[in-house]
Tab-separated table of C-alpha atoms in Angstrom:
chain	number	residue	atom	x	y	z
A	113	MET	CA	65.060	127.674	109.998
A	114	LEU	CA	65.349	123.996	110.191
A	115	LYS	CA	64.076	123.020	106.934
A	116	SER	CA	66.085	124.975	105.088
A	117	SER	CA	69.338	123.533	106.934
A	118	ILE	CA	68.187	120.553	105.653
A	119	LYS	CA	67.252	121.639	102.401
A	120	TYR	CA	70.753	122.702	102.105
A	121	SER	CA	72.816	120.064	103.925
A	122	ILE	CA	70.642	117.478	101.136
A	123	ILE	CA	71.813	119.379	98.542
A	124	TRP	CA	75.121	119.868	99.706
A	125	ASP	CA	75.791	116.597	99.825
A	126	THR	CA	74.211	115.644	96.119
A	127	GLU	CA	76.735	118.243	95.271
A	128	ARG	CA	79.438	116.637	96.739
A	129	TRP	CA	78.731	113.056	95.807
A	130	CYS	CA	78.291	113.875	92.277
A	131	ASN	CA	81.436	116.157	92.302
A	132	MET	CA	83.560	112.937	93.665
A	133	ASN	CA	81.609	110.676	91.769
A	134	ILE	CA	82.726	112.687	87.876
A	135	LYS	CA	86.117	112.851	89.772
A	136	ARG	CA	86.426	108.477	89.620
A	137	ARG	CA	84.283	109.235	85.911
A	138	LEU	CA	87.154	110.763	84.843
A	139	SER	CA	90.239	108.717	86.524
A	140	PHE	CA	89.151	105.719	84.867
A	141	VAL	CA	89.051	107.607	82.114
A	142	PHE	CA	92.278	108.222	82.407
A	143	GLU	CA	93.291	104.695	83.388
A	144	MET	CA	92.063	104.219	80.119
A	145	ALA	CA	93.936	106.398	78.961
A	146	VAL	CA	97.034	105.232	79.686
A	147	ILE	CA	96.156	101.471	79.202
A	148	ILE	CA	95.501	102.524	75.491
A	149	CYS	CA	98.797	104.344	75.422
A	150	CYS	CA	100.713	101.646	77.008
A	151	LEU	CA	98.991	98.960	74.731
A	152	ILE	CA	100.060	101.075	71.225
A	153	GLY	CA	103.627	101.867	72.463
A	154	ILE	CA	104.067	97.565	73.343
A	155	LEU	CA	102.239	96.344	70.418
A	156	SER	CA	103.757	98.541	67.871
A	157	ASN	CA	106.856	97.816	69.052
A	158	ILE	CA	106.078	94.204	69.102
A	159	LEU	CA	104.761	94.479	65.572
A	160	ASN	CA	107.475	95.409	64.422
A	161	THR	CA	110.181	94.098	64.835
A	162	SER	CA	113.266	91.350	63.838
A	163	SER	CA	113.018	89.285	67.676
A	164	VAL	CA	110.421	90.238	69.788
A	165	THR	CA	113.019	88.028	72.569
A	166	SER	CA	115.273	91.122	71.834
A	167	ILE	CA	112.448	93.438	71.820
A	168	LEU	CA	111.016	92.620	75.163
A	169	SER	CA	114.361	92.159	77.064
A	170	PHE	CA	114.910	96.142	77.503
A	171	TYR	CA	114.393	97.653	80.312
A	172	THR	CA	112.048	99.943	78.238
A	173	MET	CA	109.242	97.133	77.056
A	174	GLN	CA	110.116	95.151	80.792
A	175	SER	CA	108.979	99.584	82.472
A	176	ASN	CA	105.459	99.560	79.937
A	177	LEU	CA	105.010	96.362	80.959
A	178	PHE	CA	104.908	96.380	83.992
A	179	VAL	CA	102.808	100.086	83.814
A	180	LEU	CA	100.512	97.753	81.593
A	181	THR	CA	100.055	94.948	84.076
A	182	PHE	CA	99.668	98.028	87.449
A	183	TYR	CA	96.290	100.145	85.905
A	184	LEU	CA	94.912	96.784	84.268
A	185	LEU	CA	94.962	94.679	88.347
A	186	SER	CA	94.134	98.176	89.779
A	187	ILE	CA	90.830	99.029	87.782
A	188	VAL	CA	89.771	95.221	88.541
A	189	ILE	CA	90.518	95.508	92.425
A	190	SER	CA	89.198	99.080	92.037
A	191	GLN	CA	85.304	97.663	91.302
A	192	PHE	CA	85.374	95.131	93.857
A	193	LYS	CA	87.913	97.135	96.563
A	194	SER	CA	86.181	100.862	96.805
A	195	ASP	CA	89.290	102.021	99.488
A	196	TRP	CA	91.879	100.586	96.868
A	197	LYS	CA	93.025	103.992	96.294
A	198	LYS	CA	93.526	104.440	99.772
A	199	CYS	CA	95.781	101.974	100.754
A	200	ASP	CA	98.699	101.595	101.241
A	201	VAL	CA	99.342	99.018	99.016
A	202	TYR	CA	98.184	101.059	96.118
A	203	TYR	CA	100.408	103.924	96.410
A	204	PHE	CA	103.637	101.765	97.219
A	205	LEU	CA	103.281	100.023	93.865
A	206	LYS	CA	101.801	103.494	92.238
A	207	GLY	CA	104.813	105.861	93.465
A	208	ALA	CA	107.226	102.494	92.221
A	209	THR	CA	105.121	102.370	89.086
A	210	ILE	CA	105.719	106.384	88.530
A	211	MET	CA	109.157	106.183	89.650
A	212	ILE	CA	110.224	102.581	86.983
A	213	ILE	CA	108.307	104.440	84.150
A	214	LEU	CA	109.909	108.051	84.394
A	215	LEU	CA	113.563	105.995	84.869
A	216	THR	CA	112.906	105.078	81.302
A	217	PHE	CA	112.016	108.485	79.990
A	218	THR	CA	114.744	109.922	82.031
A	219	ILE	CA	117.643	107.306	80.738
A	220	TYR	CA	116.057	107.618	77.201
A	221	LEU	CA	116.075	111.694	77.255
A	222	ILE	CA	119.482	112.166	78.619
A	223	SER	CA	122.064	108.780	77.696
A	224	LEU	CA	120.183	107.761	74.807
A	225	TYR	CA	118.672	110.287	72.173
A	226	PRO	CA	121.793	111.359	72.168
A	227	THR	CA	123.243	109.346	70.755
A	228	GLY	CA	119.768	107.391	68.337
A	229	PHE	CA	119.598	104.872	69.660
A	230	ILE	CA	116.570	102.872	68.521
A	231	MET	CA	115.768	99.587	69.794
A	232	ASP	CA	115.524	97.490	67.231
A	233	ALA	CA	118.537	98.871	64.224
A	234	ASN	CA	116.523	96.166	61.715
A	235	VAL	CA	113.312	98.046	61.175
A	236	ASN	CA	112.478	101.736	59.994
A	237	THR	CA	116.280	102.620	60.935
A	238	SER	CA	115.578	105.993	59.052
A	239	SER	CA	112.899	107.186	61.117
A	240	ASN	CA	112.748	105.615	64.013
A	241	ILE	CA	113.737	107.306	66.864
A	242	PHE	CA	110.469	109.374	65.940
A	243	SER	CA	107.666	106.552	65.583
A	244	ILE	CA	104.808	105.826	67.124
A	245	SER	CA	105.965	102.424	69.154
A	246	ASN	CA	109.539	104.819	70.157
A	247	VAL	CA	107.977	108.217	71.050
A	248	PHE	CA	105.069	106.189	72.767
A	249	VAL	CA	107.139	103.953	74.769
A	250	HIS	CA	109.871	106.424	75.544
A	251	PHE	CA	107.642	109.693	76.540
A	252	ILE	CA	103.483	109.550	76.292
A	253	THR	CA	102.884	106.650	78.492
A	254	PRO	CA	105.828	108.477	81.252
A	255	ILE	CA	103.874	112.005	80.819
A	256	MET	CA	100.396	110.238	81.710
A	257	VAL	CA	101.023	107.791	84.300
A	258	PHE	CA	102.715	111.050	86.312
A	259	VAL	CA	100.270	113.784	84.640
A	260	ASP	CA	97.318	110.635	86.200
A	261	TYR	CA	99.209	110.460	89.848
A	262	LEU	CA	99.191	114.921	89.890
A	263	ILE	CA	95.724	115.235	88.785
A	264	PHE	CA	93.864	112.042	90.250
A	265	ASP	CA	95.923	110.513	93.209
A	266	ASP	CA	95.369	112.020	96.755
A	267	LYS	CA	98.414	113.290	98.274
A	268	GLY	CA	100.187	112.158	100.991
A	269	HIS	CA	100.518	108.124	101.210
A	270	PHE	CA	104.376	108.099	100.267
A	271	LYS	CA	106.338	106.969	102.768
A	272	LEU	CA	110.046	108.369	103.165
A	273	LYS	CA	110.838	103.928	103.489
A	274	TYR	CA	109.641	103.783	99.863
A	275	PRO	CA	112.549	105.102	97.525
A	276	PHE	CA	115.284	102.121	98.650
A	277	LEU	CA	111.786	99.572	98.148
A	278	TRP	CA	111.227	100.934	94.646
A	279	TYR	CA	114.818	100.604	93.789
A	280	ILE	CA	114.594	97.215	94.644
A	281	PHE	CA	112.465	96.916	90.688
A	282	PRO	CA	114.626	98.434	88.468
A	283	SER	CA	117.538	96.577	90.300
A	284	LEU	CA	115.985	93.523	89.234
A	285	TYR	CA	116.298	93.887	85.750
A	286	LEU	CA	120.198	94.391	85.744
A	287	ILE	CA	119.711	90.457	86.951
A	288	TYR	CA	117.392	89.936	83.914
A	289	VAL	CA	119.471	91.369	81.746
A	290	TYR	CA	122.780	89.979	82.247
A	291	THR	CA	121.200	86.240	82.479
A	292	TYR	CA	120.379	86.761	78.966
A	293	SER	CA	123.261	87.670	78.321
A	294	SER	CA	124.613	84.476	79.778
A	295	HIS	CA	121.912	82.087	77.959
A	296	GLY	CA	123.147	83.815	74.096
A	297	GLY	CA	120.045	86.472	74.479
A	298	LYS	CA	121.416	89.705	71.419
A	299	PHE	CA	119.926	92.832	71.135
A	300	PHE	CA	119.810	95.052	67.296
A	301	GLY	CA	119.548	98.218	68.922
A	302	SER	CA	121.185	100.690	67.027
A	303	GLY	CA	123.650	103.246	69.561
A	304	GLY	CA	123.468	100.626	72.958
A	305	SER	CA	124.796	97.036	73.578
A	306	ARG	CA	125.003	94.196	71.278
A	307	LYS	CA	125.486	91.998	74.219
A	308	TYR	CA	123.628	94.321	77.264
A	309	ALA	CA	120.611	96.478	75.535
A	310	TYR	CA	122.768	99.235	76.967
A	311	PHE	CA	126.407	100.707	76.355
A	312	PHE	CA	126.589	101.233	80.711
A	313	LEU	CA	125.920	98.403	81.408
A	314	ASP	CA	128.358	96.371	78.627
A	315	ILE	CA	131.210	95.129	80.564
A	316	ASP	CA	133.090	93.877	77.754
A	317	LYS	CA	133.247	98.057	76.713
A	318	ILE	CA	134.000	99.520	79.535
A	319	GLY	CA	134.732	97.200	81.975
A	320	VAL	CA	132.983	95.793	85.408
A	321	GLY	CA	134.841	99.209	86.893
A	322	GLY	CA	132.601	101.394	84.474
A	323	VAL	CA	129.620	99.363	84.662
A	324	ILE	CA	129.418	99.732	88.492
A	325	LYS	CA	130.229	103.745	88.626
A	326	TYR	CA	127.316	104.154	85.632
A	327	LEU	CA	125.104	101.779	87.835
A	328	ILE	CA	125.985	103.706	90.846
A	329	LEU	CA	125.505	107.282	89.482
A	330	ILE	CA	122.058	105.855	88.259
A	331	SER	CA	120.928	104.558	91.546
A	332	LEU	CA	121.822	108.041	93.373
A	333	LEU	CA	119.877	109.467	90.675
A	334	PHE	CA	117.090	107.772	91.217
A	335	ILE	CA	116.882	107.535	95.396
A	336	ALA	CA	117.565	111.283	94.846
A	337	ALA	CA	114.675	111.404	92.172
A	338	CYS	CA	112.049	109.495	94.740
A	339	TYR	CA	112.653	111.433	96.961
A	340	ILE	CA	112.114	114.288	95.223
A	341	LEU	CA	108.515	112.584	94.153
A	342	ILE	CA	107.729	112.327	98.294
A	343	LEU	CA	108.507	115.817	98.601
A	344	ILE	CA	106.338	116.556	95.644
A	345	ASP	CA	103.603	114.678	97.067
A	346	ASN	CA	104.459	116.083	100.958
A	347	THR	CA	103.509	119.707	99.280
A	348	LEU	CA	100.537	118.685	97.615
A	349	SER	CA	98.757	117.469	100.457
A	350	LYS	CA	99.720	120.135	102.977
A	351	HIS	CA	98.687	123.186	100.041
A	352	LYS	CA	94.827	120.728	99.829
A	353	ARG	CA	94.540	120.492	103.593
A	354	ARG	CA	95.123	124.819	104.178
A	355	LYS	CA	93.034	125.105	100.941
A	356	PRO	CA	89.102	125.102	102.489
A	357	SER	CA	90.727	126.683	105.847
A	358	ASN	CA	91.754	130.144	103.256
A	359	SER	CA	88.861	130.000	101.669
């Protein structure tokens, strides 16, 4: 009886280890896929633009670069720190990455796509909206990042204070874009602003009051979306904890 119990225990532990190992491998493969998608989107824009400085000054490109940096660093760190994906720093940065890139997806889908917005009107004007460079940075990479979180990340680690800290990252873009503009920087997009990248940042056209209204709206939506993510995260965590007891 004891031998049988030990045998089943060994088999169970072995199977559990194999399953965990498979999940880690699949997670690594998916992370590499996210990195590849990022690179395709970023490089295809850089290689097909009339101004590298201008294209890299869009929030879209900077958010994709943030995703690329996070995933590359995460893969490297996880090779030396086995509990990397269990620590608070990882989940703080992962949450920030999710929200930063989802902001790109949401703003483009709701406000920019309907206007026919493209980041460089000097290149492939007729098909740019549906080009690989545009689709990857605005749709595929954001969706991949969110799916990666849903499938592979442990849930229940996002803290209620995180949304206001995550908000710092997109806020820094405002400092960048107005600094870039004040030093003569230009954008060559269509459906946006030649001086401030996006129409809702264009002080010259809609005035300071107009910009503030848009920024307040975007800020409130961003913070609300952050708390929705935390709600989803906590719900999935509770569901996972209840699951073993129901089986």
